[in-house]
Coordinates of C-alpha atoms in Angstrom, one line a residue:
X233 CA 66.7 50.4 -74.4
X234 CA 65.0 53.0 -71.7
X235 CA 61.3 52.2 -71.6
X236 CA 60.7 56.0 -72.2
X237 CA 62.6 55.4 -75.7
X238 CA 60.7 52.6 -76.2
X239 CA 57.3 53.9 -75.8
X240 CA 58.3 57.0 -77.9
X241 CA 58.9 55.0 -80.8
X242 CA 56.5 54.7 -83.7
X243 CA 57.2 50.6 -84.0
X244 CA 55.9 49.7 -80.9
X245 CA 53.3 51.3 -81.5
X246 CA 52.5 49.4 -84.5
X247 CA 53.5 46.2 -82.8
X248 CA 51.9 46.9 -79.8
X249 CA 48.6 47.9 -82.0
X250 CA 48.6 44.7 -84.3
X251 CA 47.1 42.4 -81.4
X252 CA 44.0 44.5 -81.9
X253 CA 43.9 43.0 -86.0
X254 CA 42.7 40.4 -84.2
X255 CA 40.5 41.7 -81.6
X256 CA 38.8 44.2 -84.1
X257 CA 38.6 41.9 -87.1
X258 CA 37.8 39.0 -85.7
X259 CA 35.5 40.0 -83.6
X260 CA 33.5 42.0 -86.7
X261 CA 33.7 38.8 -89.1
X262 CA 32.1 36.6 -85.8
X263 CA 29.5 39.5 -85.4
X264 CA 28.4 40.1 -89.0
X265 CA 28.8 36.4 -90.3
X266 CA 28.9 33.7 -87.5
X267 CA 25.0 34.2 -86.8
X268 CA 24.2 34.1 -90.6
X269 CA 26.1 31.5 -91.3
X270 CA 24.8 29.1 -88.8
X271 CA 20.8 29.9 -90.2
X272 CA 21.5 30.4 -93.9
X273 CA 24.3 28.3 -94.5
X274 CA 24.1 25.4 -92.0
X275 CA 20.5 25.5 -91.9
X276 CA 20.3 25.9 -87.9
X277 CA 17.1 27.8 -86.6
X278 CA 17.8 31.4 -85.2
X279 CA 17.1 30.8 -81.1
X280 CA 19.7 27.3 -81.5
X281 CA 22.1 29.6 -82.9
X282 CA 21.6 32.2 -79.9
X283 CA 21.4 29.5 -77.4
X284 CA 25.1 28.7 -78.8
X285 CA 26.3 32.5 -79.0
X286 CA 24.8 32.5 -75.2
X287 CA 26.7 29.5 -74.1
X288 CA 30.1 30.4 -75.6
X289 CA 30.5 34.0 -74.8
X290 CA 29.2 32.5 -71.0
X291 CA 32.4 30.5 -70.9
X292 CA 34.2 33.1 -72.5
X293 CA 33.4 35.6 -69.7
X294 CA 34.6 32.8 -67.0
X295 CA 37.4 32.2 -69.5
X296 CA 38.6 35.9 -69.1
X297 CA 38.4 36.4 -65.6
X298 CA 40.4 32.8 -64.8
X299 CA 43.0 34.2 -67.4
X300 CA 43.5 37.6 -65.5
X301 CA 44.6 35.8 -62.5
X302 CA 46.8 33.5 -64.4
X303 CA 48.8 36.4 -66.3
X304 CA 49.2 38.3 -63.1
X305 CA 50.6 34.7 -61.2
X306 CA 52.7 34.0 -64.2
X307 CA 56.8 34.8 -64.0
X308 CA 58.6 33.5 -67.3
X309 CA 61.9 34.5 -69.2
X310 CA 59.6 36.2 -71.1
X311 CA 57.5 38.0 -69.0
X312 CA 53.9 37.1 -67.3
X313 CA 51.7 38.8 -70.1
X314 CA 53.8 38.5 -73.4
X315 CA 54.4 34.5 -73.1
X316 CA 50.6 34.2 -74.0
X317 CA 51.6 35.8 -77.5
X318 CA 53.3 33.1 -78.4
X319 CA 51.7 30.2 -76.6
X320 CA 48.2 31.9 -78.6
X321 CA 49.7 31.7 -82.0
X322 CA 48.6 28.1 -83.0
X323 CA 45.3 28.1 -81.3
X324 CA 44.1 31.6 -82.9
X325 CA 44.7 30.0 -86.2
X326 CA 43.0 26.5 -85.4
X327 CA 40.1 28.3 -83.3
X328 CA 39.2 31.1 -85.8
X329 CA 39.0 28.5 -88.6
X330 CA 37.2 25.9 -86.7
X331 CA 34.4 28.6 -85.9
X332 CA 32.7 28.2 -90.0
X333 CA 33.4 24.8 -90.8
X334 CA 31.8 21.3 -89.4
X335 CA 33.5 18.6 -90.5
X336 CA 30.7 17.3 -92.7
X337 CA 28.7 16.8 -89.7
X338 CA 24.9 16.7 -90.6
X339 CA 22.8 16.2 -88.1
X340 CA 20.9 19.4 -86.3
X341 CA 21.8 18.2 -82.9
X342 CA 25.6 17.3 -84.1
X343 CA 25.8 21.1 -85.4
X344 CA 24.6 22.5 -82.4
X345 CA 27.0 20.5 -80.3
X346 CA 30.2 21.1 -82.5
X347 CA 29.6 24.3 -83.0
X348 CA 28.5 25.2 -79.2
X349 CA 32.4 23.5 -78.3
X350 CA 34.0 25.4 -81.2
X351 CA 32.8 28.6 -80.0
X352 CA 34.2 28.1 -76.3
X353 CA 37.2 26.9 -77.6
X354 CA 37.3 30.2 -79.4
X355 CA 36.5 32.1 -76.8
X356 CA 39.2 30.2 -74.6
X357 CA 41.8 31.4 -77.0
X358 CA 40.3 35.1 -77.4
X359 CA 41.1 35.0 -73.8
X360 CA 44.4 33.7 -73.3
X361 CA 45.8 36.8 -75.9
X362 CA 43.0 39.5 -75.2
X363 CA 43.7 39.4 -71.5
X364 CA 47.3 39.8 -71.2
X365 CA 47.1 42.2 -74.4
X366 CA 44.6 44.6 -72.2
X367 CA 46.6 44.4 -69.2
X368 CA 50.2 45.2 -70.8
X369 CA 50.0 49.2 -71.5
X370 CA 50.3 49.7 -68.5
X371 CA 53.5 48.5 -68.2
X372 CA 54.3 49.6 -71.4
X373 CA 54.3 53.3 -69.9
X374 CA 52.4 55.2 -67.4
X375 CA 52.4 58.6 -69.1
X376 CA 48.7 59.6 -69.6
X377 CA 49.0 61.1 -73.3
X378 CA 51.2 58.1 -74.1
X379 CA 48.6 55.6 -73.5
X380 CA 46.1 57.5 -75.6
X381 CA 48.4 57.3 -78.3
X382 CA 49.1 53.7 -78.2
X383 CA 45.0 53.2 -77.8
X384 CA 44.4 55.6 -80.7
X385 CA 46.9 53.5 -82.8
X386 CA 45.4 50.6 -81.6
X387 CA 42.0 51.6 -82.7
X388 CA 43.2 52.8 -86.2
X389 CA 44.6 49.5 -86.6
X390 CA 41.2 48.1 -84.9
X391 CA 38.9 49.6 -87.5
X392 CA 41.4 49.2 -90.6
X393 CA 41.3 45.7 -89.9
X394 CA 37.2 45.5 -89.7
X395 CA 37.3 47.5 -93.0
X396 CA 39.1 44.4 -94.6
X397 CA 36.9 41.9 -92.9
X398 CA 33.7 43.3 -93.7
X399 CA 34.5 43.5 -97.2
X400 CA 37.0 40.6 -98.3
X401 CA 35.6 37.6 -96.3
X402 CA 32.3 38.2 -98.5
X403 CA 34.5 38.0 -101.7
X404 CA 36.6 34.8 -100.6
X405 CA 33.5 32.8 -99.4
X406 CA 31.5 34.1 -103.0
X407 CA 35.0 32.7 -105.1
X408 CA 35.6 29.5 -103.5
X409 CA 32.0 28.7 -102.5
X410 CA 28.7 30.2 -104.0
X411 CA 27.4 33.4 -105.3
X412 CA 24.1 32.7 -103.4
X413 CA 24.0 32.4 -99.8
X414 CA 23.5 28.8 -98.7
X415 CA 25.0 25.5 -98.2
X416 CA 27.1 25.6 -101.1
X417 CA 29.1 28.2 -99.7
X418 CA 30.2 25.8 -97.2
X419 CA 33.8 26.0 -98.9
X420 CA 34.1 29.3 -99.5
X421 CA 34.0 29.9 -94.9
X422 CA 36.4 27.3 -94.9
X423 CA 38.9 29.0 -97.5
X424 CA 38.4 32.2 -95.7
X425 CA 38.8 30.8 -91.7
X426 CA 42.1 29.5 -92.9
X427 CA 42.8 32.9 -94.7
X428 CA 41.7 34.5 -91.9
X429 CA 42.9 32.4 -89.0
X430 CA 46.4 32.7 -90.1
X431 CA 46.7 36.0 -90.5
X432 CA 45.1 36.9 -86.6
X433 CA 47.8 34.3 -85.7
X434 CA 50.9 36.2 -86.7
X435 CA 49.6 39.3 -85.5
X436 CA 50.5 37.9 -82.4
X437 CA 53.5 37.2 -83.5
X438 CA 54.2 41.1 -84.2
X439 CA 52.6 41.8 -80.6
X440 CA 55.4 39.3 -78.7
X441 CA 58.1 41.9 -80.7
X442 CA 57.2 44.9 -80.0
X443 CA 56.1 44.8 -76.8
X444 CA 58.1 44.7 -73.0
X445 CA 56.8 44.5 -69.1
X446 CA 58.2 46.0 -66.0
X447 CA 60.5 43.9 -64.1
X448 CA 61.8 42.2 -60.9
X449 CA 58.1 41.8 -60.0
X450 CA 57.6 41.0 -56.2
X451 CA 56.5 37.2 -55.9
X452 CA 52.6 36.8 -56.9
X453 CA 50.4 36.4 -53.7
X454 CA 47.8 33.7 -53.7
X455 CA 44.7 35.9 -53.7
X456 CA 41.1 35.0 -52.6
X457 CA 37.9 34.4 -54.0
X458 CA 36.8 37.5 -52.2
X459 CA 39.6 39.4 -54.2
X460 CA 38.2 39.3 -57.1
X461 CA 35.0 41.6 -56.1
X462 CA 36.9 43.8 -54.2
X463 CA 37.4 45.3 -57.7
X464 CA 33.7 47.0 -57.4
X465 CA 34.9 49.3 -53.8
X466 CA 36.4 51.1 -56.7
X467 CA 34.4 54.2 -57.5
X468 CA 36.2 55.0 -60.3
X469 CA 35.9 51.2 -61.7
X470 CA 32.4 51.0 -61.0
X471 CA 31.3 54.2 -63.2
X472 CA 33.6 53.0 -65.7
X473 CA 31.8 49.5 -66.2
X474 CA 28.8 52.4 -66.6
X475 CA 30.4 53.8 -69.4
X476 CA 31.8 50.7 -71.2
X477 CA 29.6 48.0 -70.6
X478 CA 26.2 50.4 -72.5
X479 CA 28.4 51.3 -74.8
X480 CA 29.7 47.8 -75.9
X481 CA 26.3 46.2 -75.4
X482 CA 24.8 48.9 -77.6
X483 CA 27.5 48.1 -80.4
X484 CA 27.1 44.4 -80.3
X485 CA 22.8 44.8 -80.3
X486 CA 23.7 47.4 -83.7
X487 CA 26.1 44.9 -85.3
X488 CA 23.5 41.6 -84.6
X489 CA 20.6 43.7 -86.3
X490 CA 22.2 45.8 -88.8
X491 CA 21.9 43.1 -91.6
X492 CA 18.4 42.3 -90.7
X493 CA 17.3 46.1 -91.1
X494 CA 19.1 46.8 -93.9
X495 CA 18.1 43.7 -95.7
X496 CA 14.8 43.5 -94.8
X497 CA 13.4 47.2 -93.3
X498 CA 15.3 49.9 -96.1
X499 CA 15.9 46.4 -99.0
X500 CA 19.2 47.5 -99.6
X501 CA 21.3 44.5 -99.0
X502 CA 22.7 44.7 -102.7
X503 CA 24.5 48.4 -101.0
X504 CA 25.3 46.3 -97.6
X505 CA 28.9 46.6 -98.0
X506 CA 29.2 49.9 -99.3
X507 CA 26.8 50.8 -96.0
X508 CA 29.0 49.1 -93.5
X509 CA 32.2 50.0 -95.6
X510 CA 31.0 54.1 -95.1
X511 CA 30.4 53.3 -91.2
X512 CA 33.7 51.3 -90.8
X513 CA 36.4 54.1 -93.2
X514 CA 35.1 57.0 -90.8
X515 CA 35.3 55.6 -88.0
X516 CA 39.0 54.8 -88.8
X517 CA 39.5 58.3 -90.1
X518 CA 37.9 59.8 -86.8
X519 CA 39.7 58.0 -84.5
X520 CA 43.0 60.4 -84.8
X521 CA 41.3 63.0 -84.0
X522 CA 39.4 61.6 -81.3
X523 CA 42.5 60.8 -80.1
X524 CA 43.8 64.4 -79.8
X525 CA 40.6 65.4 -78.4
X526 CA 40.7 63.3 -75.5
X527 CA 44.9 64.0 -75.0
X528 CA 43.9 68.0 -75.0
X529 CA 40.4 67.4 -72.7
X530 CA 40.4 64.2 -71.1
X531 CA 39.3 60.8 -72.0
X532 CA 36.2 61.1 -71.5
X533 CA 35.4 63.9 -73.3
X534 CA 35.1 62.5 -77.2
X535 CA 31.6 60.8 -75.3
X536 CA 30.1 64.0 -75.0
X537 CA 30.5 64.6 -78.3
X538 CA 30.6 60.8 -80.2
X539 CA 27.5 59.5 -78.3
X540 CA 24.9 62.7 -78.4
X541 CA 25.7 62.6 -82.4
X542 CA 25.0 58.5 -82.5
X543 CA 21.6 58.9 -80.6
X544 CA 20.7 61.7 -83.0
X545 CA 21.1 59.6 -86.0
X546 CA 19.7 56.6 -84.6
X547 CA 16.3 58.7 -84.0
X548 CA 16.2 59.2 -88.0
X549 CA 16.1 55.6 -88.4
X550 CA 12.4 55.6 -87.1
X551 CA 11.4 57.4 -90.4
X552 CA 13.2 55.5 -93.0
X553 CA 11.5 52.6 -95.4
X554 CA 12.0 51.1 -98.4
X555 CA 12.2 54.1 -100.6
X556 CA 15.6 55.5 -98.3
X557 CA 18.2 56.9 -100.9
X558 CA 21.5 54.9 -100.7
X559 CA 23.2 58.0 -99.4
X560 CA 21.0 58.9 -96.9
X561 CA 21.5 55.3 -94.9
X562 CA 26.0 56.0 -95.8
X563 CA 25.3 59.4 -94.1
X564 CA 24.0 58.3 -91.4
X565 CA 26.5 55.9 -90.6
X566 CA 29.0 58.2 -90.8
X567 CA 27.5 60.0 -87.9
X568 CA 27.2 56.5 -86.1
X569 CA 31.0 56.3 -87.1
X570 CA 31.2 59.2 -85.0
X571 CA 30.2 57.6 -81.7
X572 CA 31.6 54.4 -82.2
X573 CA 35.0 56.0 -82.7
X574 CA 34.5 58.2 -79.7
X575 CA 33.3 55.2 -77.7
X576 CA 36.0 52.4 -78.6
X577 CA 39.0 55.2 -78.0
X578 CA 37.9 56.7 -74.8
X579 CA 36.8 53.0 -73.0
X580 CA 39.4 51.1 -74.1
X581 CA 42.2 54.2 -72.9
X582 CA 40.7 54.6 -69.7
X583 CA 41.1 51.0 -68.7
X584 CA 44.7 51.0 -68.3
X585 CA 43.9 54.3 -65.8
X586 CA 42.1 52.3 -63.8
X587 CA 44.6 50.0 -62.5
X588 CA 47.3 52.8 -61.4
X589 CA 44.3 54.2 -59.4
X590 CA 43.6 50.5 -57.9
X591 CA 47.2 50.4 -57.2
X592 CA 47.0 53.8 -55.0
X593 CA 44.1 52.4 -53.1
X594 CA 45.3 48.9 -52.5
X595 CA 49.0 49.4 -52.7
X596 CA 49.1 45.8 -55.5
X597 CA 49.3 45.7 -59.3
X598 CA 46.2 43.7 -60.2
X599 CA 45.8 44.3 -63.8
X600 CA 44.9 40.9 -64.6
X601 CA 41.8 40.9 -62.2
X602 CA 40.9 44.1 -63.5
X603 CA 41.0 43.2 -67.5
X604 CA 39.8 40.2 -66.7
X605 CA 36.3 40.9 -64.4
X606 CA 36.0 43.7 -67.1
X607 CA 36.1 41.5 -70.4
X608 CA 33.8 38.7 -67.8
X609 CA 31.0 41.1 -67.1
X610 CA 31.0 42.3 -71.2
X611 CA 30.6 39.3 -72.2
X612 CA 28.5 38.0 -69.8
X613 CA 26.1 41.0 -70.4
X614 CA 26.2 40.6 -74.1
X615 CA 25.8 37.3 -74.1
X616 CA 22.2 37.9 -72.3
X617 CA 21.8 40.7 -74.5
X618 CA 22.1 38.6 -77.6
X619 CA 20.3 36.0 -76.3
X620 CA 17.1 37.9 -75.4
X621 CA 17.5 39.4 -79.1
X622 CA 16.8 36.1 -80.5
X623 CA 13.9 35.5 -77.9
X624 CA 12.4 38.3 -79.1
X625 CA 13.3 37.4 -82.6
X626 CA 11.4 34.1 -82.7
X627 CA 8.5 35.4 -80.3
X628 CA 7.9 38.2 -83.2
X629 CA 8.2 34.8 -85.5
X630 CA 11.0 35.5 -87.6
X631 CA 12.2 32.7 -89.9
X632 CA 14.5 33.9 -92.1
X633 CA 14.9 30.6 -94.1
X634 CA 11.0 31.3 -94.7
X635 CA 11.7 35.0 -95.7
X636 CA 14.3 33.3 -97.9
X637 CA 12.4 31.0 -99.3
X638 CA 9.8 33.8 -99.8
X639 CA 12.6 35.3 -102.1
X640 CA 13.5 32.7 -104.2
X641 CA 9.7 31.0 -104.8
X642 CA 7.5 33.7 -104.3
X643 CA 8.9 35.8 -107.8
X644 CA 7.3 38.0 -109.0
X645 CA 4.4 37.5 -106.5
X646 CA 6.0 38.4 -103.7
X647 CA 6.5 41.9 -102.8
X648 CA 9.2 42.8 -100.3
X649 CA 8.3 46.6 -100.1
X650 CA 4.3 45.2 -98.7
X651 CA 7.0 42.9 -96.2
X652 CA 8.9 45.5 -95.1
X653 CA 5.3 46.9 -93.7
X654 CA 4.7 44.0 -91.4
X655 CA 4.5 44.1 -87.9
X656 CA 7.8 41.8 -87.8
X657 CA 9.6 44.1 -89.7
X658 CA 8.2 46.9 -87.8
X659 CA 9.3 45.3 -84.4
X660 CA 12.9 44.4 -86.0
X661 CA 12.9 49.2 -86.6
X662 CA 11.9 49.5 -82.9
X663 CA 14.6 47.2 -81.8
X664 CA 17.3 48.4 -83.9
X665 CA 16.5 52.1 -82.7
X666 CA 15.0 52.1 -79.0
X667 CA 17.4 49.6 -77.6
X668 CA 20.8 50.8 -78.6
X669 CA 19.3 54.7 -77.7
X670 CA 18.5 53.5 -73.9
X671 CA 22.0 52.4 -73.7
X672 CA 24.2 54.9 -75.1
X673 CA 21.8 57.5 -72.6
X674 CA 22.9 55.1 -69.9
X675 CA 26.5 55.5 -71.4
X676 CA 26.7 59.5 -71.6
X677 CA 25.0 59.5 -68.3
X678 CA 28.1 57.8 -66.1
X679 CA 30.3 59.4 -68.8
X680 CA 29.5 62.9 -67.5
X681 CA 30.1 61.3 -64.3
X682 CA 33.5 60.6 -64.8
X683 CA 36.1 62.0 -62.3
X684 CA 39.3 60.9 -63.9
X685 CA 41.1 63.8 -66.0
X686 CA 45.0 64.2 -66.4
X687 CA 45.9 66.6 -63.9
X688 CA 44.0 64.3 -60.9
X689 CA 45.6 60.5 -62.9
X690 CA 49.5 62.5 -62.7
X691 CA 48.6 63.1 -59.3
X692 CA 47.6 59.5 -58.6
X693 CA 51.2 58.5 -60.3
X694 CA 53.0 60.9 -58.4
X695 CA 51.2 59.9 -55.2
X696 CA 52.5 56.0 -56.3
X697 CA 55.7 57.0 -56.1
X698 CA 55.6 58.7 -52.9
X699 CA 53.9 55.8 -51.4
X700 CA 57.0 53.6 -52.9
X701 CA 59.5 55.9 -51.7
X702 CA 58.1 57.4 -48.3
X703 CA 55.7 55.0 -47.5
X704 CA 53.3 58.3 -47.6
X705 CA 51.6 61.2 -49.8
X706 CA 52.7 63.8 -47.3
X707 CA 54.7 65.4 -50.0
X708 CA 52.1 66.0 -52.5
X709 CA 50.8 69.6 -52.5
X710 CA 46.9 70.1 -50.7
X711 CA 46.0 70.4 -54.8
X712 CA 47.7 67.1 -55.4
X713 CA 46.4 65.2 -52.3
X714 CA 42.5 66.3 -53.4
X715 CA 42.7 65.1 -56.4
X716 CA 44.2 61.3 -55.3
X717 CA 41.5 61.1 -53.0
X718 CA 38.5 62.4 -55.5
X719 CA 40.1 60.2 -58.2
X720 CA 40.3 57.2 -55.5
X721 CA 37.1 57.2 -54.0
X722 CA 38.3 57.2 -50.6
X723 CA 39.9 58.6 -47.7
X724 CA 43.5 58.9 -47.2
X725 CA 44.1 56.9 -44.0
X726 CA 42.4 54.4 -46.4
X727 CA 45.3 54.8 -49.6
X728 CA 47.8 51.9 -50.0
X729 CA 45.5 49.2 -48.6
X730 CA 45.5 50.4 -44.9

């Protein structure tokens, strides 16, 4: 079948999208419930369990950038991207599963051990599907609209599947385990990682089907160290990492502390899932038409919409208290919903630009480097990220076993609206507000500096083609040449690696 059929077709799509069932719902049950498990349920103080978050998603960034080089050195029968779908099927079931259950291991320093390896081994398998699956679009097809429909499929399928897994984990872990949180829900995370783990498994399964690569690929070249940060002499790549890397950090400093100030700034934890459920549905339902936005004005362009709208509403959270009306806090998540969609469509699409504009400047397909320095330094960054959270956590001195146990003795004495007014709670507002606000200006800041629209990416692919035919760009109208070079970086006796 032509490629062009192929990518036309609304099954590969699907196909193609599945992988990110994994990558969006696994990644939202690990942010909402990983953290809270570890304190409430295996009884681990807060900073261990940021210490272990630290650690993994440090291997996990050295993980993904090892990867990258392996799926671009990799020839099989089945290509060198879509042979990690299958080899990942197993381990995404046995990693995902392992992640909430110990082994009846009891001691503190056991925990923190077991649970430090499950996590890389997690993050080992994360890597050895998520990078190849990050890489492949490009293959897939090089039409500029095209990719931003497979990405806004993708996404829809992203934030459908975080809509499941913010809701039905809770019910599975409440059935099999315990209505209160605690160590008696110990079965319930077990009945749901194998739930869970087997369903991000055959995803994968879906993703080996309906995707294909380019072939007769010219034999890999052993690349050096040096290779792999010639990646930031890219202009283009550089003020992307701008854009993505605030953007994702901010999300994953929202998710961390969302439960915190819902539960313990506003007190509606009882309304948690409805909250989240309202955030998660419109960002789903926004994401189509993000997706025609950026197709009719450039990829870029949902940001300057999506992230002005997310700072505005995270400025109202400074006001609210105890006494916030339920809607009020599902209101403003839908306008959160409305930069998080933007934000997840437009970084994640212009990835796959970035390596056909590597490939004019360097002459070499280096996808693999690309996805994986870029999934490295997110990680990496959100690792720190999360870790100074939890330092700042514990120097504020938050227990929340105390604030639990506060709960559960205190009755009727204690009074969680006179909590709410504490300085600690007061420090959790600041953080959940200022922090993520300073990042997404960062984030709209590179995004109005973004250089790549479709007219100036067709010209890069035209100018590839040239290069592979002629061996020049001489061809290319004066129009078509200025716009390779400003979407390049560089000059054009320095195109094609010369």
């Amino acid at each position: 079948m032509d490629n062009k059929v192929k990518a036309n077709s609304l099954v590969s799509k699907f196909s193609y999208a599945s992988g990110d069932i994994y990558g969006g719902g696994a990644f939202l049950i690990f942010s909402l419930l990983f953290m809270n498990f570890l304190v409430l349920v295996e009884g681990l103080p807060v900073f261990a369990t940021t210490i272990i978050i630290f650690i993994g998603r440090l291997w996990d960034a050295v993980t993904d950038s090892i990867m990258g080089r392996i799926s671009d050195i990799t020839r099989s029968k089945f290509g060198r991207r879509r042979i990690y779908f299958i080899i990942g099927i197993i381990p995404v079931f046995l990693s995902f599963f392992m992640l909430f259950y110990s082994f009846g291991i009891e001691s503190e320093l056991g925990k923190v051990v077991y649970y430090t390896l499950s996590y890389m081994f997690f993050g080992t398998v994360f890597s050895i599907v998520m990078v190849p699956y990050n890489a492949i679009l490009s293959d897939m097809t090089s039409d500029y609209n095209e990719r931003t429909s497979y990405t806004t499929i993708r996404m829809i399928f992203s934030g459908g599947a975080a809509l499941i897994c913010a809701v039905i984990p809770s019910i599975i872990i409440k059935t099999f385990g315990a209505e209160n949180i605690g160590s008696m829900q110990v079965p319930g995370y077990l009945v749901m990682g194998l739930i869970f783990g087997a369903v991000f498994g055959a995803c994968w399964f879906l993703v080996f089907l309906g995707t294909w690569e380019k072939k007769d690929l010219p034999k890999p070249e052993k690349i050096p160290l040096k290779s792999w940060f010639s990646v930031f002499s890219n202009k283009a790549y550089k003020n992307f990492l701008g854009i993505f890397l605030s953007f994702q950090i901010a999300v994953d400093l929202v998710l961390a502390l969302f439960i915190f100030y819902i539960e313990i700034v506003v007190l509606q934890y009882k309304n948690y899932e409805i909250i989240v459920g309202t955030l998660l549905i419109c960002s789903m339902l926004l994401m189509a038409l993000q997706g025609k936005l950026a197709e009719k004005k450039g990829k870029a362009f949902p940001l300057y919409i999506g992230i002005p709208v997310w700072m505005l509403s995270s400025l109202v959270f400074i006001w609210l208290g105890h006494g916030t009306p339920l809607f009020v806090l599902c209101i403003l998540a839908a306008f959160i919903a409305v930069g998080s969609s933007a934000g997840n469509l437009s970084t994640w699409s212009m990835l796959a630009d970035i390596y056909d504009i590597d490939e004019i400047r360097s002459g070499k397909r280096q996808e693999g480097i690309y996805s994986g320095m870029t999934t490295f330094l997110r990680k990496f960054a959100s690792g720190v990220a999360v870790l100074l959270m939890g330092l700042g956590l514990q120097l504020m001195g938050f227990d929340h076993n105390e604030y639990t146990i506060l709960k559960e003795v205190g009755g009727d004495n204690f009074d969680p609206a006179a909590y709410a007014q504490s300085n600690f709670v007061m420090g959790i507002k600041w953080m959940f507000v200022l922090i993520p606000l300073l990042l997404l200006f960062v984030c709209l800041f590179f995004a109005v500096k973004n250089k790549i629209t479709k007219q100036r990416f067709d010209a890069v692919l035209k100018g590839i083609s040239e290069f592979k035919t002629h061996g020049n760009i001489d061809a290319l109208s004066e129009q078509e040449t200025n716009d390779v070079l400003i979407a390049a970086g560089t000059d054009k006796n320095k195109l094609w690696g010369r």
